[in-house]
Coordinates of C-alpha atoms and ligand atoms in Angstrom, one line a residue:
M1 CA 99.3 168.5 -55.1
S2 CA 102.4 170.4 -55.9
Y3 CA 101.8 172.6 -52.9
I4 CA 101.6 169.6 -50.6
I5 CA 104.8 168.2 -52.0
L6 CA 106.6 171.6 -51.8
F7 CA 105.3 172.1 -48.2
A8 CA 106.5 168.6 -47.3
G9 CA 109.8 169.2 -49.1
L10 CA 110.4 172.3 -47.1
I11 CA 109.7 171.0 -43.7
A12 CA 110.2 167.3 -43.9
T13 CA 112.3 165.9 -46.7
L14 CA 115.3 166.0 -44.4
A15 CA 113.6 163.8 -41.9
L16 CA 112.8 161.2 -44.6
S17 CA 116.2 161.0 -46.2
L18 CA 117.5 160.1 -42.9
I19 CA 115.4 157.1 -42.6
M20 CA 116.6 155.9 -45.9
R21 CA 120.2 156.0 -44.8
R22 CA 119.9 154.5 -41.5
R23 CA 116.7 152.6 -40.9
S24 CA 117.2 152.5 -37.1
A25 CA 116.9 156.3 -37.0
I26 CA 113.2 155.9 -37.0
R27 CA 113.4 153.9 -33.8
D28 CA 115.2 156.8 -32.0
I29 CA 112.3 159.1 -32.8
A30 CA 109.7 156.5 -32.0
G31 CA 107.7 158.8 -29.6
P32 CA 103.9 159.1 -29.7
P33 CA 102.2 160.5 -32.7
S34 CA 100.6 163.8 -32.0
P35 CA 96.9 162.8 -31.6
S36 CA 97.8 160.6 -28.6
W37 CA 96.8 163.5 -26.3
I38 CA 93.3 163.4 -27.8
F39 CA 92.7 159.7 -27.7
G40 CA 94.8 158.5 -24.7
G41 CA 93.5 155.2 -23.5
L42 CA 94.6 151.7 -24.4
G43 CA 95.0 152.0 -28.2
V44 CA 98.2 150.4 -29.5
L45 CA 99.1 153.5 -31.5
F46 CA 99.4 155.6 -28.4
L47 CA 101.6 153.3 -26.3
L48 CA 105.4 153.6 -26.1
Q49 CA 108.4 151.3 -26.2
G50 CA 108.1 148.3 -23.9
D51 CA 104.3 148.5 -23.3
H52 CA 103.7 149.1 -27.0
Q53 CA 106.0 146.2 -28.1
Q54 CA 104.2 143.8 -25.8
L55 CA 100.7 144.8 -26.8
R56 CA 101.6 144.9 -30.5
A57 CA 103.2 141.4 -30.4
A58 CA 100.0 140.0 -28.9
L59 CA 97.7 141.8 -31.3
N60 CA 99.7 140.7 -34.3
V61 CA 98.1 137.3 -34.1
G62 CA 95.0 138.8 -35.7
F63 CA 97.0 140.4 -38.6
T64 CA 99.4 137.7 -39.8
A65 CA 99.3 136.6 -43.4
A66 CA 97.6 133.4 -42.4
A67 CA 94.9 135.3 -40.3
V68 CA 94.2 137.8 -43.1
R69 CA 93.7 134.9 -45.6
Q70 CA 90.8 133.8 -43.5
Y71 CA 89.1 137.2 -43.8
Q72 CA 89.0 136.9 -47.7
P73 CA 85.3 135.8 -47.9
I74 CA 84.3 138.8 -45.7
F75 CA 86.1 141.2 -48.0
E76 CA 84.4 139.6 -51.0
K77 CA 81.0 140.0 -49.4
V78 CA 81.7 143.7 -48.7
A79 CA 82.9 144.2 -52.2
Q80 CA 79.8 142.7 -53.7
T81 CA 77.7 145.1 -51.6
I82 CA 79.4 148.0 -53.3
S83 CA 78.6 146.4 -56.7
E84 CA 74.9 146.1 -55.7
K85 CA 74.8 149.7 -54.7
L86 CA 76.4 150.8 -58.0
E87 CA 74.0 148.6 -60.0
Y88 CA 71.0 150.3 -58.6
S89 CA 72.4 153.8 -58.8
E90 CA 70.6 156.0 -61.3
V91 CA 72.8 159.1 -61.2
A92 CA 75.0 160.2 -64.1
S93 CA 78.1 160.2 -61.9
V94 CA 78.5 158.4 -58.6
D95 CA 80.6 159.8 -55.8
M96 CA 82.7 156.7 -54.9
C97 CA 84.0 158.2 -51.6
P98 CA 80.9 157.5 -49.3
L99 CA 80.5 154.0 -50.9
L100 CA 84.1 153.2 -50.1
S101 CA 84.0 154.6 -46.6
V102 CA 81.0 152.5 -45.7
A103 CA 82.6 149.4 -47.3
A104 CA 85.8 150.0 -45.3
F105 CA 83.8 150.4 -42.1
D106 CA 81.8 147.2 -42.9
A107 CA 84.9 145.3 -43.5
I108 CA 86.5 146.3 -40.1
S109 CA 83.3 145.7 -38.2
E110 CA 82.9 142.2 -39.5
V111 CA 86.6 141.2 -39.7
V112 CA 87.7 142.7 -36.4
L113 CA 84.6 142.5 -34.1
G114 CA 83.0 139.6 -36.0
C115 CA 79.8 141.6 -36.2
P116 CA 78.1 143.0 -39.4
T117 CA 77.5 146.7 -39.2
G118 CA 73.7 146.1 -39.1
N119 CA 74.1 144.4 -35.7
L120 CA 76.1 147.1 -34.2
D121 CA 74.8 149.9 -32.0
A122 CA 73.3 152.5 -34.4
D123 CA 75.0 155.5 -32.6
F124 CA 78.3 153.8 -32.8
V125 CA 78.0 153.3 -36.5
K126 CA 76.9 156.9 -37.0
I127 CA 79.7 158.4 -34.9
N128 CA 82.3 156.3 -36.7
L129 CA 81.2 157.5 -40.1
E130 CA 81.2 161.1 -38.7
V131 CA 84.8 160.6 -37.4
M132 CA 85.8 159.2 -40.8
H133 CA 84.7 162.5 -42.3
L134 CA 85.9 164.7 -39.5
S135 CA 89.2 165.8 -41.1
S136 CA 87.4 166.6 -44.4
T137 CA 84.7 168.7 -42.9
Q138 CA 86.7 170.8 -40.4
S139 CA 87.0 174.5 -41.0
A140 CA 90.4 176.2 -41.2
S141 CA 89.9 177.7 -37.7
Q142 CA 89.0 174.3 -36.2
I143 CA 92.1 172.8 -37.7
L144 CA 94.2 175.6 -36.3
A145 CA 92.5 175.4 -32.9
D146 CA 93.2 171.6 -32.7
A147 CA 96.8 172.1 -33.8
L148 CA 97.4 174.8 -31.2
T149 CA 95.9 172.7 -28.5
G150 CA 98.4 170.0 -29.3
L151 CA 101.2 172.4 -28.6
L152 CA 100.1 173.1 -25.0
P153 CA 102.1 171.8 -22.1
K154 CA 101.1 168.2 -21.2
W155 CA 99.2 169.2 -17.9
L156 CA 97.1 171.8 -19.7
R157 CA 96.4 169.4 -22.6
R158 CA 94.9 166.9 -20.2
Q159 CA 92.3 169.5 -19.4
A160 CA 92.0 170.7 -23.0
V161 CA 90.8 167.3 -24.1
N162 CA 87.5 168.1 -22.4
L163 CA 87.0 171.3 -24.4
P164 CA 83.6 171.3 -26.2
T165 CA 85.0 171.7 -29.7
K166 CA 83.4 169.7 -32.5
S167 CA 86.3 167.4 -33.1
L168 CA 87.1 166.7 -29.5
K169 CA 83.5 166.0 -28.7
L170 CA 83.3 163.6 -31.6
I171 CA 86.4 161.8 -30.7
R172 CA 85.5 161.5 -27.0
T173 CA 82.1 160.0 -28.0
Q174 CA 83.7 157.6 -30.6
T175 CA 86.2 156.4 -28.1
S176 CA 83.6 155.7 -25.4
L177 CA 81.1 154.1 -27.7
A178 CA 83.8 152.0 -29.4
T179 CA 85.1 150.7 -26.1
K180 CA 81.5 149.8 -25.1
E181 CA 80.9 148.0 -28.4
G182 CA 84.3 146.3 -28.1
R183 CA 83.5 145.1 -24.6
R184 CA 80.2 143.7 -25.8
A185 CA 81.8 141.8 -28.7
V186 CA 84.4 140.3 -26.3
R187 CA 81.8 139.4 -23.7
E188 CA 79.7 137.6 -26.4
K189 CA 82.7 135.6 -27.6
I190 CA 83.6 134.6 -24.1
E191 CA 80.1 133.5 -23.5
A192 CA 80.0 131.5 -26.8
K193 CA 83.2 129.7 -25.8
R194 CA 81.7 128.9 -22.4
Q195 CA 78.8 127.3 -24.2
G196 CA 81.3 125.2 -26.2
L197 CA 80.6 126.9 -29.5
D198 CA 83.4 127.0 -32.1
P199 CA 85.2 130.3 -32.2
N200 CA 84.7 132.5 -35.3
D201 CA 87.5 133.7 -37.6
D202 CA 87.4 137.3 -36.6
V203 CA 90.3 139.2 -35.1
F204 CA 88.9 139.5 -31.6
S205 CA 88.1 135.7 -31.5
L206 CA 91.6 134.9 -32.7
L207 CA 93.0 137.1 -29.9
L208 CA 90.9 135.5 -27.3
N209 CA 91.6 132.0 -28.3
S210 CA 95.2 132.0 -29.6
E211 CA 97.8 130.5 -27.3
D212 CA 100.2 133.2 -28.4
S213 CA 98.1 136.1 -27.2
R214 CA 95.5 135.0 -24.6
D215 CA 98.0 135.0 -21.7
S216 CA 99.3 138.5 -22.5
L217 CA 96.1 140.2 -23.5
S218 CA 93.2 140.9 -21.1
S219 CA 89.6 141.3 -22.3
E220 CA 90.0 145.0 -21.6
D221 CA 93.2 145.2 -23.7
I222 CA 91.3 143.8 -26.6
A223 CA 88.2 145.9 -26.3
G224 CA 90.4 149.0 -25.9
Q225 CA 91.7 148.6 -29.5
T226 CA 88.2 149.0 -31.0
S227 CA 88.4 152.8 -31.3
I228 CA 91.9 153.0 -32.9
I229 CA 91.4 150.1 -35.3
M230 CA 88.1 151.6 -36.5
I231 CA 89.8 155.0 -37.1
A232 CA 93.1 153.7 -38.5
G233 CA 91.6 151.2 -40.9
G234 CA 88.7 153.1 -42.4
E235 CA 89.5 156.3 -44.2
T236 CA 93.0 155.2 -45.0
T237 CA 91.9 152.3 -47.2
A238 CA 88.9 154.1 -48.6
N239 CA 90.9 157.1 -49.7
T240 CA 93.6 155.0 -51.3
L241 CA 91.0 153.2 -53.3
A242 CA 89.2 156.4 -54.3
F243 CA 92.5 157.9 -55.6
G244 CA 93.2 154.7 -57.4
L245 CA 89.8 154.6 -59.1
V246 CA 90.3 158.2 -60.4
E247 CA 93.6 157.2 -62.0
L248 CA 91.9 154.2 -63.7
A249 CA 89.1 156.5 -64.9
R250 CA 91.8 158.8 -66.4
D251 CA 93.5 155.9 -68.2
P252 CA 91.1 153.6 -70.1
E253 CA 94.1 151.6 -71.5
L254 CA 95.4 150.8 -68.0
Q255 CA 91.8 150.0 -67.0
D256 CA 91.4 147.5 -69.9
S257 CA 94.7 145.7 -69.1
L258 CA 93.8 145.4 -65.4
R259 CA 90.3 144.2 -66.3
A260 CA 91.8 141.6 -68.6
E261 CA 94.0 140.3 -65.8
I262 CA 91.1 140.2 -63.4
H263 CA 88.8 138.4 -65.9
A264 CA 91.5 135.8 -66.7
V265 CA 91.9 135.0 -63.0
L266 CA 88.2 135.2 -61.9
G267 CA 87.3 133.2 -65.0
T268 CA 89.0 130.2 -63.5
G269 CA 86.5 130.2 -60.5
R270 CA 85.7 132.5 -57.6
H271 CA 87.0 130.3 -54.9
N272 CA 90.4 130.9 -53.2
I273 CA 91.4 133.5 -55.6
A274 CA 95.2 134.1 -55.4
Y275 CA 95.1 137.8 -55.4
D276 CA 98.8 138.0 -54.7
N277 CA 99.5 136.3 -58.1
M278 CA 98.0 139.1 -60.1
P279 CA 101.0 141.2 -61.2
L280 CA 99.2 144.3 -62.6
L281 CA 96.7 144.4 -59.8
N282 CA 99.5 144.5 -57.2
A283 CA 101.6 146.9 -59.2
F284 CA 98.5 149.2 -59.4
I285 CA 98.0 149.1 -55.6
K286 CA 101.6 149.8 -54.9
E287 CA 101.5 152.8 -57.3
A288 CA 98.3 154.1 -55.6
L289 CA 100.0 153.8 -52.2
R290 CA 103.2 155.5 -53.5
M291 CA 101.4 158.5 -55.1
F292 CA 98.7 159.0 -52.5
P293 CA 100.0 157.9 -49.0
T294 CA 96.9 158.6 -46.9
V295 CA 99.0 159.5 -43.9
P296 CA 101.5 161.7 -45.7
F297 CA 103.2 163.4 -42.8
P298 CA 103.1 161.4 -39.6
E299 CA 104.6 163.1 -36.6
R300 CA 106.9 161.8 -33.9
V301 CA 108.4 163.2 -30.8
A302 CA 112.0 162.1 -30.2
V303 CA 112.2 159.8 -27.1
Q304 CA 116.0 160.5 -26.8
D305 CA 118.7 162.7 -28.2
T306 CA 119.7 161.3 -31.6
I307 CA 121.4 162.2 -34.8
I308 CA 119.6 161.8 -38.1
P309 CA 122.0 160.8 -40.8
L310 CA 121.1 162.2 -44.3
S311 CA 121.5 160.4 -47.6
E312 CA 122.7 163.6 -49.2
E313 CA 124.5 166.7 -47.9
I314 CA 122.4 169.8 -47.4
T315 CA 123.2 173.5 -47.0
L316 CA 122.0 175.1 -43.8
N317 CA 120.8 178.7 -43.8
T318 CA 124.2 179.6 -42.1
G319 CA 125.8 178.4 -45.3
Q320 CA 127.3 175.4 -43.5
R321 CA 127.1 172.0 -45.3
T322 CA 126.0 168.9 -43.3
D323 CA 125.0 165.3 -43.7
R324 CA 123.4 164.9 -40.3
I325 CA 120.7 166.6 -38.2
P326 CA 120.8 166.5 -34.4
V327 CA 117.4 166.0 -32.8
R328 CA 116.8 166.7 -29.1
K329 CA 114.7 164.5 -26.8
G330 CA 111.2 165.9 -27.0
Q331 CA 111.6 167.5 -30.4
L332 CA 108.9 167.1 -33.0
V333 CA 109.9 165.4 -36.2
L334 CA 107.7 165.3 -39.3
L335 CA 108.1 162.4 -41.6
G336 CA 107.6 163.6 -45.2
I337 CA 106.4 160.3 -46.7
A338 CA 104.6 162.1 -49.5
S339 CA 107.9 163.8 -50.5
Y340 CA 110.0 160.6 -50.2
Q341 CA 107.7 158.7 -52.4
R342 CA 108.0 161.3 -55.2
L343 CA 111.7 162.0 -55.0
E344 CA 113.0 162.1 -58.5
S345 CA 116.4 161.0 -57.3
L346 CA 114.9 157.7 -56.1
W347 CA 111.9 157.1 -58.3
G348 CA 113.1 158.6 -61.6
D349 CA 112.2 161.6 -63.7
D350 CA 108.6 160.5 -63.9
A351 CA 108.2 160.2 -60.1
D352 CA 105.2 162.5 -60.3
K353 CA 103.4 160.3 -62.9
F354 CA 101.0 157.5 -62.0
R355 CA 102.7 154.6 -63.7
P356 CA 102.0 151.1 -62.2
S357 CA 104.3 149.5 -64.8
R358 CA 107.3 150.9 -62.9
W359 CA 106.7 148.0 -60.5
L360 CA 106.9 145.5 -63.3
D361 CA 109.7 146.7 -65.6
G362 CA 112.5 146.8 -63.1
T363 CA 112.7 150.6 -63.0
V364 CA 111.3 151.0 -59.5
H365 CA 113.6 152.3 -56.8
Q366 CA 115.5 149.4 -55.1
G367 CA 117.0 150.2 -51.8
E368 CA 117.1 149.3 -48.1
A369 CA 113.6 148.1 -47.2
I370 CA 112.1 150.8 -45.0
G371 CA 108.4 149.9 -44.9
P372 CA 106.7 146.6 -44.6
Y373 CA 105.3 146.6 -48.2
A374 CA 107.1 147.3 -51.5
N375 CA 109.8 149.5 -50.0
L376 CA 107.1 152.2 -49.4
L377 CA 106.5 154.2 -46.3
S378 CA 102.7 154.5 -46.7
F379 CA 102.3 152.0 -43.9
L380 CA 105.2 153.7 -42.1
G381 CA 108.2 151.6 -40.8
G382 CA 109.8 150.9 -37.4
P383 CA 107.9 150.0 -34.3
H384 CA 104.6 151.7 -35.2
T385 CA 104.4 150.1 -38.7
C386 CA 100.7 149.8 -39.6
L387 CA 99.4 146.7 -37.9
G388 CA 96.7 146.3 -40.6
W389 CA 98.8 146.6 -43.7
R390 CA 98.1 143.0 -45.0
F391 CA 94.4 143.5 -44.1
A392 CA 94.4 146.8 -46.2
V393 CA 96.2 145.2 -49.1
M394 CA 93.8 142.3 -49.3
E395 CA 90.8 144.5 -48.9
M396 CA 92.0 146.7 -51.8
Q397 CA 92.8 143.7 -54.0
V398 CA 89.3 142.2 -53.5
I399 CA 87.4 145.5 -53.9
L400 CA 89.3 146.4 -57.1
C401 CA 88.8 142.9 -58.6
E402 CA 85.1 143.1 -57.9
L403 CA 84.6 146.6 -59.2
L404 CA 86.8 146.5 -62.2
G405 CA 85.6 143.0 -63.1
K406 CA 82.0 144.3 -63.4
F407 CA 82.1 148.0 -64.1
S408 CA 84.0 150.5 -66.3
F409 CA 84.9 153.9 -64.8
S410 CA 85.3 157.2 -66.6
L411 CA 85.7 160.9 -65.7
P412 CA 82.7 163.2 -65.8
V413 CA 83.0 166.0 -68.3
D414 CA 83.3 168.6 -65.6
H415 CA 85.8 166.5 -63.6
V416 CA 88.0 168.3 -61.1
L417 CA 90.2 166.5 -58.7
R418 CA 92.1 168.4 -56.0
I419 CA 94.0 166.8 -53.2
R420 CA 93.7 168.0 -49.7
F421 CA 95.8 167.3 -46.7
A422 CA 93.8 167.5 -43.5
A423 CA 95.2 164.8 -41.2
T424 CA 94.8 162.3 -44.1
L425 CA 95.3 162.9 -47.8
Q426 CA 91.9 163.2 -49.4
P427 CA 90.4 163.6 -52.8
V428 CA 88.3 166.8 -53.1
D429 CA 85.8 167.5 -55.9
A430 CA 84.8 170.7 -57.7
T431 CA 82.6 171.8 -54.7
G432 CA 85.7 171.8 -52.4
N433 CA 84.2 168.8 -50.5
K434 CA 85.7 165.4 -50.2
G435 CA 84.5 163.3 -53.2
T436 CA 85.3 161.5 -56.4
P437 CA 82.3 161.6 -58.7
L438 CA 82.9 159.0 -61.5
C439 CA 80.7 157.8 -64.4
V440 CA 80.2 154.1 -63.8
K441 CA 78.9 151.6 -66.4
R442 CA 78.0 148.0 -65.9
I443 CA 80.0 145.8 -68.4
L444 CA 79.2 142.3 -67.2
Ligands
HEM501 C1 95.7 151.9 -47.1 C2 95.4 151.6 -45.9 C3 96.3 152.0 -44.7 C4 97.3 152.9 -44.6 C5 97.9 153.8 -45.7 C6 97.7 152.9 -43.2 C7 98.8 153.6 -42.7 C8 99.2 153.6 -41.4 C9 100.3 154.4 -40.8 C10 101.1 155.4 -41.6 C11 100.4 154.1 -39.5 C12 101.3 154.8 -38.5 C13 100.7 156.0 -37.9 C14 101.5 156.7 -36.9 O1 102.2 156.0 -36.2 O2 101.5 157.9 -36.9 C15 99.4 153.1 -39.2 C16 99.2 152.5 -38.0 C17 98.2 151.6 -37.7 N1 97.3 151.1 -38.5 FE1 97.2 151.4 -40.5 N2 96.9 152.0 -42.5 C18 96.0 151.4 -43.3 C19 95.1 150.5 -43.0 C20 94.9 149.9 -41.8 C21 93.9 148.9 -41.5 C22 92.9 148.3 -42.5 C23 94.0 148.6 -40.2 C24 93.2 147.6 -39.3 C25 92.2 147.0 -39.7 C26 95.1 149.5 -39.6 C27 95.5 149.5 -38.3 C28 96.5 150.2 -37.8 C29 96.9 150.2 -36.4 C30 96.3 149.4 -35.3 C31 98.0 151.1 -36.3 C32 98.8 151.4 -35.1 C33 100.1 150.5 -35.1 C34 101.0 150.8 -33.9 O3 101.1 151.9 -33.4 O4 101.7 149.8 -33.5 N3 95.6 150.2 -40.7 N4 98.7 152.8 -40.4

């Protein structure tokens, strides 16, 4: 981990400090994130400025606090499925990563498309799970080839998208199957409405039926989001949960306290559980997001010349001191989120320690709010702030309550956890592959 932080510190801390001093700086570098050349299409992540604002405002209808509350029963069902799988597992230690990936995919399929995974096209399901694992299975040369392709001039990149590399082939197929599946889901909802059936509570139904979005969103706009939502919402949530479970397995005392809070709340009944009113659970989620931001270094291309103001002066290699960095239009800026969230100057001497109590004892960094949740940048900030952050928080709340309420987690004797950065931040096991093997014991 320290390598990642050092790397980030070298190339990107500057860019982050800036956001802290003047929040609007992030808006001046609001250009497209680098993978836009691969995906293209209609996905909200890849649009810019006016087009982006308009589409995002319309899509937001499916991601408000009120909308997300309606999805709670689906998250609970998905969480129970993980429990059932754990119950029947007979191995000494269970790799939680694949279970969490499948759960995250199930949650998105049902909440967004309104369709359980079992009813989706089998090739679409398979390709999505492959894409979720793409960044953890790429060789060093594949990563380098993709990164270099991203640096080609725009006209050449348009052609390069069709290169037969493993990652480009996978992403092309995922985008095309996702759009097909999204169109099918939209068609079925329109047909159900024509037949006078009540609309469901899924995101696409809300978008098709809400007064706020139906005039500004075409069916094709909605279907066109399927690919990016599947990708943006899957591995991100699954990896945060996986890192969090390892921290719980390391700290039996923390696990007991969290379980006591969960039992106290669940003991009062399983209906309409007020997950937001569980202080330790929410502190735990914030700490997992702070320590393990799954998108640790998002990239931006400046849309105009701008000045990035720094919170502290730095010395340039010319010896000159400065508190600002000029950025030219078109220049690439890396946002060192992982560094920002471990800066000792902001989070204290124990910034590198997993300590959820910092969110409860008043020692947490208070400053200008720069992200949508808990003053963290894990969901980014500015115009491209994660659209699904409330969705992700509730999904994590529900899954943690279900798992911790019923099981205890401990580290296997030969436990090794390394952290890899390959597009997302991933837990890696002793074999060098993505994985978090944990000993899991039923307690209730
Ligand atoms: C812990 C879980 C999650 C984390 C840490 C996370 C983080 C992020 C980050 C950092 C971005 C900005 C990426 C960039 O611009 O380069 C983003 C964008 C986005 N996320 Fe999430 N995300 C999570 C879960 C979700 C979920 C569950 C969904 C949907 C169901 C979702 C949907 C989106 C969408 C649609 C965007 C694009 C927003 C836009 O460009 O306007 N995310 N997310």
